[in-house]
Amino acid sequence: MENFTLFNPTRIHFGRGQVAAIGSEIPADSRVLLLAGGGSIRKNGVYDQVLKALGGRTRFEFFGVEANPDFDTLMKAVEVVRRERIDWILAVGGGSVLDGAKFVAAAVDYAGDPWEILVTRAAKLTSALPVGAVLTLPGTGSEANGAAVISRRSIREKLAFISPLVFPKFSILDPETTFTLPERQISNGVADAFTHVIEQYLTYPANAAIQDRFAESVMLVLAHEGPKSVKHPTDYDSRANVVWATTWALQGVIGAGVPQDWASHAIGHELTALHGIDHARTLAVVVPSLLDVQRSSKREKLLQYGRRVWGIRTGSESDCVTAAIEKTRQFYESLGLRTHLSDYDVKPDVGAEIAARFRARGVLKIGERGDITPEVVERILRQAA
Ligand code: NZQ
Ligand code: ZN
């Protein structure tokens, strides 16, 4: 096991009616900016619950954070925060709203052009406003981590930053607030979280038994409960297990002390930037192909994954690896996520374009061994045609 330091400061309030906990989390004399998306929270009653919990606090609202939150939109929220001397940001929505809130919190007092926060991955960040979250779409793990992914459509970029300063101070996870999710979004969430585990687990053995077994548990729960919850969106127990599994997938514990990959995410973000494909769907395209291209360097973990998660025990090692990758593809497809570029009308030569973007940015070696070069990225995408 590698050395690690682990700290997760987010207080989680889980379960029915927990939106009320906002009342004990945000100081009564705060000036709060409620940040939200396109309006789903007005239709499903979450907004009313939030207003009730906020009580008499001074409140401002900023709606319109889009899926794949946009820098230009968020900079308008930054202006509101500065103008109204806001001191708390309350994100109410999915991963995009939460990520947007983290960016706004970091940008407000940033000396310089806030886009630098993304370009330097928060290297010079020294402060951020406190963020609280009411999560209405499980999947990204943003509710309990220090990461945010921001798009800038005007220059066709999508970049991430990570900082301990932007962990939410608290997050409300009430599975009932997710009952109104369209099938496409809950499927996306399950697939995204499953892939977060893959990125931290399907690498090479590090003798990290706790991390491995926990990672496998999260995958097993998502594989079992995910499709059930897509089919029965108001089954509380099933949805509760999905919500908690997705948080576990990216709140730090399973990734501590182990090698991590994240190449599928890096490539997927480019596909979203260039073609607007949903985040989870880019992963469904990239992951099966990446696992196949990297099958020898990931062989031991692919075998362990196949055996422990999908029960693959017979056949040659090569057959077992192939079967494990095929099971992964089938899982995405079973959730309704198509796994080929052609399903999204994207030509395989997008690989050359993305490889060129990586080269221009100096991203020359990704993956747990640093052996995914721009050439390999091209091969992965050619194979995902
Ligand atoms: O905007 P509204 O009207 O709220 O509608 C949203 C949006 O259209 C809707 N929705 C959310 N909750 C709902 C609901 N509709 C009905 N009922 C509800 N309860 O769902 C749509 C998609 O929402 P979005 O927040 O974009 O989805 P998701 O949570 O999948 O977030 C995707 C973003 O997160 C980033 C992605 O790159 C992408 O930008 N990620 C963030 C990560 C992190 N911070 O750690 C890691 C991930 O790998 C990921 O990259
Ligand atoms: Zn993701």
Tab-separated table of C-alpha atoms and ligand atoms in Angstrom:
chain	number	residue	atom	x	y	z
A	1	MET	CA	0.000	0.000	0.000
A	2	GLU	CA	1.275	3.496	-0.803
A	3	ASN	CA	1.491	6.161	1.924
A	4	PHE	CA	-1.525	8.408	2.167
A	5	THR	CA	-3.125	11.223	4.133
A	6	LEU	CA	-6.883	11.145	4.231
A	7	PHE	CA	-9.231	13.882	5.371
A	8	ASN	CA	-12.853	14.358	4.411
A	9	PRO	CA	-14.451	17.314	6.184
A	10	THR	CA	-17.944	17.097	4.649
A	11	ARG	CA	-20.738	16.423	7.118
A	12	ILE	CA	-23.374	14.191	5.495
A	13	HIS	CA	-27.058	14.378	6.430
A	14	PHE	CA	-28.612	11.305	4.856
A	15	GLY	CA	-32.251	10.329	4.552
A	16	ARG	CA	-35.838	11.500	4.379
A	17	GLY	CA	-36.544	15.035	5.502
A	18	GLN	CA	-32.880	15.915	5.978
A	19	VAL	CA	-33.149	19.135	3.957
A	20	ALA	CA	-34.282	20.680	7.239
A	21	ALA	CA	-30.715	20.231	8.548
A	22	ILE	CA	-29.718	23.300	6.529
A	23	GLY	CA	-31.225	25.245	9.411
A	24	SER	CA	-28.553	24.002	11.806
A	25	GLU	CA	-25.660	24.195	9.343
A	26	ILE	CA	-25.769	27.741	7.968
A	27	PRO	CA	-25.426	30.498	10.582
A	28	ALA	CA	-28.616	32.524	11.007
A	29	ASP	CA	-26.982	35.848	10.112
A	30	SER	CA	-25.526	34.567	6.822
A	31	ARG	CA	-26.113	36.065	3.428
A	32	VAL	CA	-26.798	33.008	1.309
A	33	LEU	CA	-26.690	32.517	-2.449
A	34	LEU	CA	-28.931	29.642	-3.525
A	35	LEU	CA	-27.374	28.281	-6.720
A	36	ALA	CA	-29.490	26.033	-8.950
A	37	GLY	CA	-29.879	24.601	-12.432
A	38	GLY	CA	-32.625	24.904	-14.993
A	39	GLY	CA	-35.553	24.607	-12.611
A	40	SER	CA	-36.098	20.914	-11.755
A	41	ILE	CA	-36.014	21.857	-8.065
A	42	ARG	CA	-39.026	24.125	-8.485
A	43	LYS	CA	-41.069	21.279	-9.963
A	44	ASN	CA	-40.271	18.556	-7.423
A	45	GLY	CA	-40.740	20.485	-4.198
A	46	VAL	CA	-37.057	20.585	-3.218
A	47	TYR	CA	-36.957	24.359	-3.615
A	48	ASP	CA	-39.863	24.775	-1.167
A	49	GLN	CA	-38.147	22.526	1.374
A	50	VAL	CA	-34.941	24.541	1.044
A	51	LEU	CA	-36.746	27.877	1.519
A	52	LYS	CA	-38.432	26.543	4.614
A	53	ALA	CA	-35.113	25.361	6.044
A	54	LEU	CA	-33.434	28.702	5.277
A	55	GLY	CA	-36.133	30.504	7.252
A	56	GLY	CA	-35.431	34.194	7.685
A	57	ARG	CA	-31.832	34.176	6.409
A	58	THR	CA	-30.964	36.804	3.831
A	59	ARG	CA	-31.224	34.927	0.548
A	60	PHE	CA	-30.303	35.586	-3.070
A	61	GLU	CA	-30.907	33.194	-5.928
A	62	PHE	CA	-29.039	32.306	-9.071
A	63	PHE	CA	-30.777	29.826	-11.394
A	64	GLY	CA	-29.529	28.683	-14.785
A	65	VAL	CA	-26.372	26.702	-14.064
A	66	GLU	CA	-26.378	24.354	-17.028
A	67	ALA	CA	-25.409	20.670	-17.246
A	68	ASN	CA	-21.616	20.846	-17.685
A	69	PRO	CA	-21.563	24.196	-15.879
A	70	ASP	CA	-20.207	27.018	-17.958
A	71	PHE	CA	-17.506	29.458	-16.885
A	72	ASP	CA	-19.306	32.467	-18.390
A	73	THR	CA	-22.558	31.662	-16.568
A	74	LEU	CA	-20.739	31.087	-13.296
A	75	MET	CA	-18.869	34.371	-13.591
A	76	LYS	CA	-22.281	36.086	-13.522
A	77	ALA	CA	-22.937	34.333	-10.218
A	78	VAL	CA	-19.525	35.517	-9.007
A	79	GLU	CA	-20.653	39.100	-9.734
A	80	VAL	CA	-23.784	38.595	-7.622
A	81	VAL	CA	-21.715	37.188	-4.765
A	82	ARG	CA	-19.353	40.161	-4.863
A	83	ARG	CA	-22.104	42.748	-5.239
A	84	GLU	CA	-24.334	41.351	-2.491
A	85	ARG	CA	-21.499	40.429	-0.093
A	86	ILE	CA	-22.650	36.807	0.043
A	87	ASP	CA	-20.905	34.665	2.655
A	88	TRP	CA	-22.425	31.199	2.060
A	89	ILE	CA	-23.219	29.341	-1.139
A	90	LEU	CA	-25.955	26.714	-1.104
A	91	ALA	CA	-25.912	24.447	-4.155
A	92	VAL	CA	-29.204	22.693	-4.858
A	93	GLY	CA	-29.055	20.263	-7.770
A	94	GLY	CA	-26.856	17.690	-9.498
A	95	GLY	CA	-23.110	17.500	-9.923
A	96	SER	CA	-23.086	20.455	-12.285
A	97	VAL	CA	-24.654	22.815	-9.758
A	98	LEU	CA	-22.386	21.541	-6.993
A	99	ASP	CA	-19.282	21.916	-9.163
A	100	GLY	CA	-20.476	25.364	-10.213
A	101	ALA	CA	-20.864	26.370	-6.559
A	102	LYS	CA	-17.322	25.228	-5.775
A	103	PHE	CA	-15.976	27.276	-8.642
A	104	VAL	CA	-17.930	30.386	-7.623
A	105	ALA	CA	-16.719	29.937	-4.036
A	106	ALA	CA	-13.118	29.768	-5.230
A	107	ALA	CA	-13.346	32.528	-7.844
A	108	VAL	CA	-14.850	35.256	-5.671
A	109	ASP	CA	-11.645	36.304	-3.946
A	110	TYR	CA	-9.210	35.008	-6.542
A	111	ALA	CA	-6.573	37.563	-7.444
A	112	GLY	CA	-6.318	37.261	-11.204
A	113	ASP	CA	-8.356	35.689	-13.975
A	114	PRO	CA	-10.443	32.907	-12.369
A	115	TRP	CA	-9.976	30.679	-15.439
A	116	GLU	CA	-6.424	30.207	-14.098
A	117	ILE	CA	-7.939	28.137	-11.280
A	118	LEU	CA	-8.819	25.517	-13.896
A	119	VAL	CA	-5.642	25.825	-15.925
A	120	THR	CA	-3.373	25.479	-12.870
A	121	ARG	CA	-5.693	22.986	-11.132
A	122	ALA	CA	-6.053	25.416	-8.208
A	123	ALA	CA	-2.308	25.695	-7.538
A	124	LYS	CA	-2.565	29.282	-6.274
A	125	LEU	CA	-5.926	29.073	-4.524
A	126	THR	CA	-5.745	30.355	-0.942
A	127	SER	CA	-9.378	30.775	0.093
A	128	ALA	CA	-12.958	29.912	-0.810
A	129	LEU	CA	-16.395	30.733	0.544
A	130	PRO	CA	-18.177	27.939	2.431
A	131	VAL	CA	-20.388	25.734	0.269
A	132	GLY	CA	-23.319	23.598	1.392
A	133	ALA	CA	-25.136	21.173	-0.907
A	134	VAL	CA	-28.501	19.536	-1.427
A	135	LEU	CA	-27.803	16.765	-3.938
A	136	THR	CA	-30.662	15.852	-6.287
A	137	LEU	CA	-28.744	13.593	-8.696
A	138	PRO	CA	-26.426	10.874	-7.387
A	139	GLY	CA	-23.350	10.045	-9.458
A	140	THR	CA	-20.501	12.514	-9.521
A	141	GLY	CA	-19.465	12.297	-5.865
A	142	SER	CA	-19.131	16.087	-5.865
A	143	GLU	CA	-21.173	16.195	-2.644
A	144	ALA	CA	-18.224	14.880	-0.634
A	145	ASN	CA	-15.059	15.721	-2.522
A	146	GLY	CA	-12.907	18.724	-3.389
A	147	ALA	CA	-13.216	18.456	-7.163
A	148	ALA	CA	-15.100	20.502	-9.749
A	149	VAL	CA	-15.257	20.277	-13.524
A	150	ILE	CA	-16.020	23.457	-15.442
A	151	SER	CA	-16.735	23.902	-19.138
A	152	ARG	CA	-16.018	26.995	-21.216
A	153	ARG	CA	-18.030	26.647	-24.373
A	154	SER	CA	-16.673	29.817	-25.958
A	155	ILE	CA	-13.260	28.147	-26.278
A	156	ARG	CA	-14.489	24.512	-26.319
A	157	GLU	CA	-12.681	23.545	-23.116
A	158	LYS	CA	-13.667	21.445	-20.119
A	159	LEU	CA	-11.190	21.377	-17.234
A	160	ALA	CA	-11.136	20.222	-13.612
A	161	PHE	CA	-9.638	21.576	-10.430
A	162	ILE	CA	-9.168	19.956	-7.056
A	163	SER	CA	-8.724	21.766	-3.759
A	164	PRO	CA	-9.330	20.886	-0.114
A	165	LEU	CA	-10.798	24.402	0.227
A	166	VAL	CA	-13.941	23.514	-1.731
A	167	PHE	CA	-15.147	20.362	-0.019
A	168	PRO	CA	-18.772	21.105	0.878
A	169	LYS	CA	-19.089	21.931	4.577
A	170	PHE	CA	-22.189	19.751	4.571
A	171	SER	CA	-24.237	17.799	2.074
A	172	ILE	CA	-27.861	16.728	2.277
A	173	LEU	CA	-28.541	13.372	0.635
A	174	ASP	CA	-32.273	12.709	0.717
A	175	PRO	CA	-32.999	9.908	-1.782
A	176	GLU	CA	-36.549	11.217	-2.181
A	177	THR	CA	-35.246	14.397	-3.799
A	178	THR	CA	-33.975	12.194	-6.648
A	179	PHE	CA	-37.267	10.406	-7.409
A	180	THR	CA	-38.115	12.831	-10.219
A	181	LEU	CA	-34.933	12.155	-12.180
A	182	PRO	CA	-35.514	11.174	-15.799
A	183	GLU	CA	-34.235	7.680	-16.630
A	184	ARG	CA	-31.359	9.100	-18.659
A	185	GLN	CA	-29.991	11.042	-15.692
A	186	ILE	CA	-30.176	8.298	-13.061
A	187	SER	CA	-28.590	5.858	-15.537
A	188	ASN	CA	-25.840	8.401	-16.134
A	189	GLY	CA	-25.278	8.708	-12.391
A	190	VAL	CA	-24.943	4.961	-11.819
A	191	ALA	CA	-22.558	4.602	-14.772
A	192	ASP	CA	-20.473	7.606	-13.724
A	193	ALA	CA	-20.020	6.292	-10.179
A	194	PHE	CA	-19.199	2.782	-11.418
A	195	THR	CA	-16.512	4.332	-13.589
A	196	HIS	CA	-15.122	6.321	-10.653
A	197	VAL	CA	-14.454	3.006	-8.946
A	198	ILE	CA	-12.873	1.580	-12.110
A	199	GLU	CA	-10.520	4.572	-12.303
A	200	GLN	CA	-9.245	3.911	-8.774
A	201	TYR	CA	-9.310	0.109	-8.810
A	202	LEU	CA	-8.579	-1.261	-12.291
A	203	THR	CA	-4.893	-0.409	-12.243
A	204	TYR	CA	-2.250	-2.747	-10.761
A	205	PRO	CA	-2.171	-4.549	-7.397
A	206	ALA	CA	-0.940	-2.452	-4.468
A	207	ASN	CA	-1.666	-4.894	-1.638
A	208	ALA	CA	-4.459	-2.610	-0.497
A	209	ALA	CA	-6.994	-5.163	0.657
A	210	ILE	CA	-9.375	-2.747	2.370
A	211	GLN	CA	-9.482	-0.405	-0.627
A	212	ASP	CA	-9.978	-3.326	-3.024
A	213	ARG	CA	-12.769	-4.963	-1.037
A	214	PHE	CA	-14.565	-1.658	-0.465
A	215	ALA	CA	-14.238	-0.787	-4.159
A	216	GLU	CA	-15.666	-4.186	-5.118
A	217	SER	CA	-18.556	-3.660	-2.677
A	218	VAL	CA	-19.407	-0.336	-4.262
A	219	MET	CA	-19.357	-1.915	-7.734
A	220	LEU	CA	-21.480	-4.867	-6.607
A	221	VAL	CA	-24.064	-2.562	-5.046
A	222	LEU	CA	-24.185	-0.383	-8.158
A	223	ALA	CA	-24.443	-3.439	-10.422
A	224	HIS	CA	-27.251	-4.881	-8.323
A	225	GLU	CA	-29.212	-1.827	-7.232
A	226	GLY	CA	-28.457	0.485	-10.167
A	227	PRO	CA	-30.615	-1.162	-12.840
A	228	LYS	CA	-33.330	-1.827	-10.222
A	229	SER	CA	-33.395	1.809	-9.234
A	230	VAL	CA	-33.573	2.930	-12.864
A	231	LYS	CA	-36.614	0.694	-13.360
A	232	HIS	CA	-38.266	1.571	-10.036
A	233	PRO	CA	-37.345	5.206	-9.428
A	234	THR	CA	-39.474	5.610	-6.302
A	235	ASP	CA	-38.260	2.456	-4.519
A	236	TYR	CA	-36.727	4.250	-1.541
A	237	ASP	CA	-34.416	1.489	-0.340
A	238	SER	CA	-32.986	0.801	-3.733
A	239	ARG	CA	-32.417	4.511	-4.460
A	240	ALA	CA	-30.930	5.053	-0.995
A	241	ASN	CA	-28.348	2.353	-1.695
A	242	VAL	CA	-27.549	3.892	-5.061
A	243	VAL	CA	-27.124	7.364	-3.540
A	244	TRP	CA	-24.800	6.113	-0.813
A	245	ALA	CA	-22.801	3.941	-3.219
A	246	THR	CA	-22.215	6.858	-5.569
A	247	THR	CA	-20.920	8.988	-2.707
A	248	TRP	CA	-18.572	6.185	-1.640
A	249	ALA	CA	-17.244	5.892	-5.162
A	250	LEU	CA	-15.511	9.275	-5.015
A	251	GLN	CA	-15.141	10.592	-1.488
A	252	GLY	CA	-11.554	9.492	-1.014
A	253	VAL	CA	-11.545	6.222	0.906
A	254	ILE	CA	-11.258	3.699	-1.923
A	255	GLY	CA	-8.622	5.802	-3.683
A	256	ALA	CA	-6.336	6.313	-0.691
A	257	GLY	CA	-2.981	4.566	-0.976
A	258	VAL	CA	-3.619	3.004	-4.386
A	259	PRO	CA	-2.557	3.861	-7.942
A	260	GLN	CA	-5.228	5.696	-9.927
A	261	ASP	CA	-5.894	5.915	-13.643
A	262	TRP	CA	-8.339	8.744	-14.632
A	263	ALA	CA	-7.412	8.546	-18.328
A	264	SER	CA	-11.009	7.664	-19.282
A	265	HIS	CA	-12.183	10.838	-17.546
A	266	ALA	CA	-9.517	12.959	-19.212
A	267	ILE	CA	-10.511	11.636	-22.650
A	268	GLY	CA	-14.229	11.781	-21.830
A	269	HIS	CA	-14.037	15.438	-20.838
A	270	GLU	CA	-12.637	16.201	-24.289
A	271	LEU	CA	-15.535	14.375	-25.942
A	272	THR	CA	-17.961	16.511	-23.931
A	273	ALA	CA	-16.057	19.702	-24.756
A	274	LEU	CA	-16.047	18.916	-28.471
A	275	HIS	CA	-19.376	17.143	-28.943
A	276	GLY	CA	-21.532	17.942	-25.906
A	277	ILE	CA	-22.029	14.260	-25.002
A	278	ASP	CA	-23.240	13.614	-21.421
A	279	HIS	CA	-20.279	12.980	-19.097
A	280	ALA	CA	-21.280	9.406	-18.198
A	281	ARG	CA	-21.877	8.511	-21.837
A	282	THR	CA	-18.377	9.573	-22.817
A	283	LEU	CA	-17.101	7.151	-20.175
A	284	ALA	CA	-19.262	4.321	-21.524
A	285	VAL	CA	-17.554	4.833	-24.880
A	286	VAL	CA	-13.984	5.186	-23.620
A	287	VAL	CA	-13.755	2.647	-20.770
A	288	PRO	CA	-14.328	-0.672	-22.613
A	289	SER	CA	-11.904	0.346	-25.325
A	290	LEU	CA	-9.288	1.660	-22.886
A	291	LEU	CA	-9.448	-1.523	-20.813
A	292	ASP	CA	-8.869	-3.558	-23.948
A	293	VAL	CA	-5.943	-1.455	-25.157
A	294	GLN	CA	-4.408	-1.583	-21.651
A	295	ARG	CA	-5.299	-5.226	-21.004
A	296	SER	CA	-1.742	-6.412	-20.374
A	297	SER	CA	-0.745	-3.654	-17.946
A	298	LYS	CA	-4.079	-4.048	-16.083
A	299	ARG	CA	-4.174	-7.860	-16.377
A	300	GLU	CA	-4.012	-8.791	-12.692
A	301	LYS	CA	-6.688	-6.356	-11.590
A	302	LEU	CA	-8.901	-7.195	-14.578
A	303	LEU	CA	-8.772	-10.849	-13.520
A	304	GLN	CA	-9.566	-9.987	-9.893
A	305	TYR	CA	-12.398	-7.673	-11.002
A	306	GLY	CA	-13.860	-10.308	-13.322
A	307	ARG	CA	-13.737	-12.938	-10.607
A	308	ARG	CA	-14.985	-10.916	-7.659
A	309	VAL	CA	-17.484	-8.573	-9.311
A	310	TRP	CA	-18.806	-10.627	-12.244
A	311	GLY	CA	-18.084	-14.195	-11.086
A	312	ILE	CA	-15.848	-15.017	-14.082
A	313	ARG	CA	-13.879	-18.128	-13.092
A	314	THR	CA	-13.469	-20.351	-16.117
A	315	GLY	CA	-11.404	-20.156	-19.290
A	316	SER	CA	-7.871	-19.016	-20.032
A	317	GLU	CA	-6.551	-15.810	-18.467
A	318	SER	CA	-7.007	-14.056	-21.779
A	319	ASP	CA	-10.614	-15.290	-22.040
A	320	CYS	CA	-11.308	-14.075	-18.487
A	321	VAL	CA	-9.899	-10.618	-19.238
A	322	THR	CA	-11.992	-10.408	-22.409
A	323	ALA	CA	-15.088	-11.510	-20.488
A	324	ALA	CA	-14.491	-8.917	-17.738
A	325	ILE	CA	-14.262	-6.145	-20.330
A	326	GLU	CA	-17.358	-7.448	-22.111
A	327	LYS	CA	-19.294	-7.503	-18.802
A	328	THR	CA	-18.345	-3.866	-18.275
A	329	ARG	CA	-19.622	-2.929	-21.722
A	330	GLN	CA	-22.832	-4.882	-21.123
A	331	PHE	CA	-23.363	-3.114	-17.817
A	332	TYR	CA	-23.260	0.314	-19.472
A	333	GLU	CA	-25.527	-0.929	-22.270
A	334	SER	CA	-27.949	-2.455	-19.749
A	335	LEU	CA	-28.323	0.998	-18.219
A	336	GLY	CA	-29.120	2.406	-21.654
A	337	LEU	CA	-25.720	3.992	-22.309
A	338	ARG	CA	-24.407	3.216	-25.775
A	339	THR	CA	-20.718	2.372	-25.963
A	340	HIS	CA	-19.504	3.328	-29.440
A	341	LEU	CA	-18.592	6.710	-30.910
A	342	SER	CA	-20.876	5.995	-33.883
A	343	ASP	CA	-23.855	5.844	-31.475
A	344	TYR	CA	-23.243	9.558	-30.881
A	345	ASP	CA	-22.480	10.424	-34.518
A	346	VAL	CA	-18.833	11.034	-33.717
A	347	LYS	CA	-16.174	9.968	-36.234
A	348	PRO	CA	-13.160	7.960	-34.967
A	349	ASP	CA	-10.794	10.658	-36.224
A	350	VAL	CA	-11.830	12.622	-33.127
A	351	GLY	CA	-8.937	10.668	-31.593
A	352	ALA	CA	-6.389	12.628	-33.621
A	353	GLU	CA	-8.035	15.883	-32.579
A	354	ILE	CA	-8.012	14.960	-28.886
A	355	ALA	CA	-4.438	13.685	-29.065
A	356	ALA	CA	-3.429	17.053	-30.571
A	357	ARG	CA	-5.233	18.917	-27.774
A	358	PHE	CA	-3.392	16.834	-25.156
A	359	ARG	CA	-0.051	17.506	-26.862
A	360	ALA	CA	-0.757	21.249	-26.985
A	361	ARG	CA	-1.553	21.202	-23.264
A	362	GLY	CA	1.532	19.178	-22.403
A	363	VAL	CA	-0.552	16.188	-21.308
A	364	LEU	CA	1.785	13.499	-22.640
A	365	LYS	CA	1.540	10.639	-20.136
A	366	ILE	CA	-1.669	9.661	-18.393
A	367	GLY	CA	-2.963	6.520	-16.700
A	368	GLU	CA	-1.619	4.823	-13.582
A	369	ARG	CA	1.702	4.014	-15.258
A	370	GLY	CA	1.940	7.152	-17.359
A	371	ASP	CA	1.927	4.957	-20.457
A	372	ILE	CA	-1.168	6.423	-22.108
A	373	THR	CA	0.451	8.812	-24.548
A	374	PRO	CA	-1.442	10.886	-27.131
A	375	GLU	CA	-0.773	8.048	-29.617
A	376	VAL	CA	-2.432	5.560	-27.259
A	377	VAL	CA	-5.376	7.956	-26.798
A	378	GLU	CA	-5.809	7.898	-30.560
A	379	ARG	CA	-5.731	4.104	-30.604
A	380	ILE	CA	-8.318	3.896	-27.812
A	381	LEU	CA	-10.712	6.155	-29.704
A	382	ARG	CA	-10.127	4.395	-33.021
A	383	GLN	CA	-11.058	1.172	-31.290
A	384	ALA	CA	-14.182	2.809	-29.808
A	385	ALA	CA	-15.580	3.577	-33.271
B	1	NZQ	O1	-30.764	21.865	-14.248
B	1	NZQ	P1	-31.926	21.163	-13.631
B	1	NZQ	O2	-33.233	21.727	-14.036
B	1	NZQ	O3	-31.785	20.995	-12.159
B	1	NZQ	O4	-31.954	19.679	-14.295
B	1	NZQ	C1	-30.874	18.765	-14.156
B	1	NZQ	C2	-30.029	18.638	-15.412
B	1	NZQ	O5	-30.765	18.943	-16.550
B	1	NZQ	C3	-31.465	17.392	-14.008
B	1	NZQ	N1	-31.806	17.067	-12.608
B	1	NZQ	C4	-30.989	17.075	-11.523
B	1	NZQ	N2	-31.669	16.640	-10.444
B	1	NZQ	C5	-32.937	16.370	-10.846
B	1	NZQ	C6	-33.025	16.644	-12.224
B	1	NZQ	N3	-34.169	16.470	-12.921
B	1	NZQ	C7	-35.251	16.006	-12.250
B	1	NZQ	N4	-35.216	15.701	-10.926
B	1	NZQ	C8	-34.088	15.855	-10.193
B	1	NZQ	N5	-34.057	15.488	-8.899
B	1	NZQ	O6	-30.435	16.521	-14.446
B	1	NZQ	C9	-29.705	17.159	-15.494
B	1	NZQ	C10	-28.234	16.846	-15.371
B	1	NZQ	O7	-27.710	17.400	-14.186
B	1	NZQ	P2	-26.122	17.480	-13.940
B	1	NZQ	O8	-25.910	18.120	-12.639
B	1	NZQ	O9	-25.452	18.059	-15.141
B	1	NZQ	O10	-25.682	15.926	-13.911
B	1	NZQ	P3	-24.546	15.202	-13.125
B	1	NZQ	O11	-24.837	15.123	-11.681
B	1	NZQ	O12	-24.346	13.942	-13.870
B	1	NZQ	O13	-23.250	16.153	-13.266
B	1	NZQ	C11	-22.432	16.126	-14.405
B	1	NZQ	C12	-21.262	17.080	-14.229
B	1	NZQ	O14	-20.404	16.672	-13.135
B	1	NZQ	C13	-19.041	16.584	-13.579
B	1	NZQ	C14	-19.221	16.214	-15.030
B	1	NZQ	O15	-18.041	16.406	-15.779
B	1	NZQ	C15	-20.357	17.090	-15.459
B	1	NZQ	O16	-19.893	18.393	-15.743
B	1	NZQ	N6	-18.275	15.675	-12.723
B	1	NZQ	C16	-17.903	16.120	-11.501
B	1	NZQ	C17	-17.098	15.368	-10.660
B	1	NZQ	C18	-16.683	15.856	-9.334
B	1	NZQ	N7	-17.013	17.081	-8.965
B	1	NZQ	O17	-16.025	15.138	-8.583
B	1	NZQ	C19	-16.584	14.048	-11.052
B	1	NZQ	C20	-17.288	13.465	-12.229
B	1	NZQ	O18	-16.415	12.552	-12.831
B	1	NZQ	C21	-17.727	14.436	-13.256
B	1	NZQ	O19	-16.661	14.772	-14.135
B	2	ZN	ZN	-17.177	10.975	-13.659
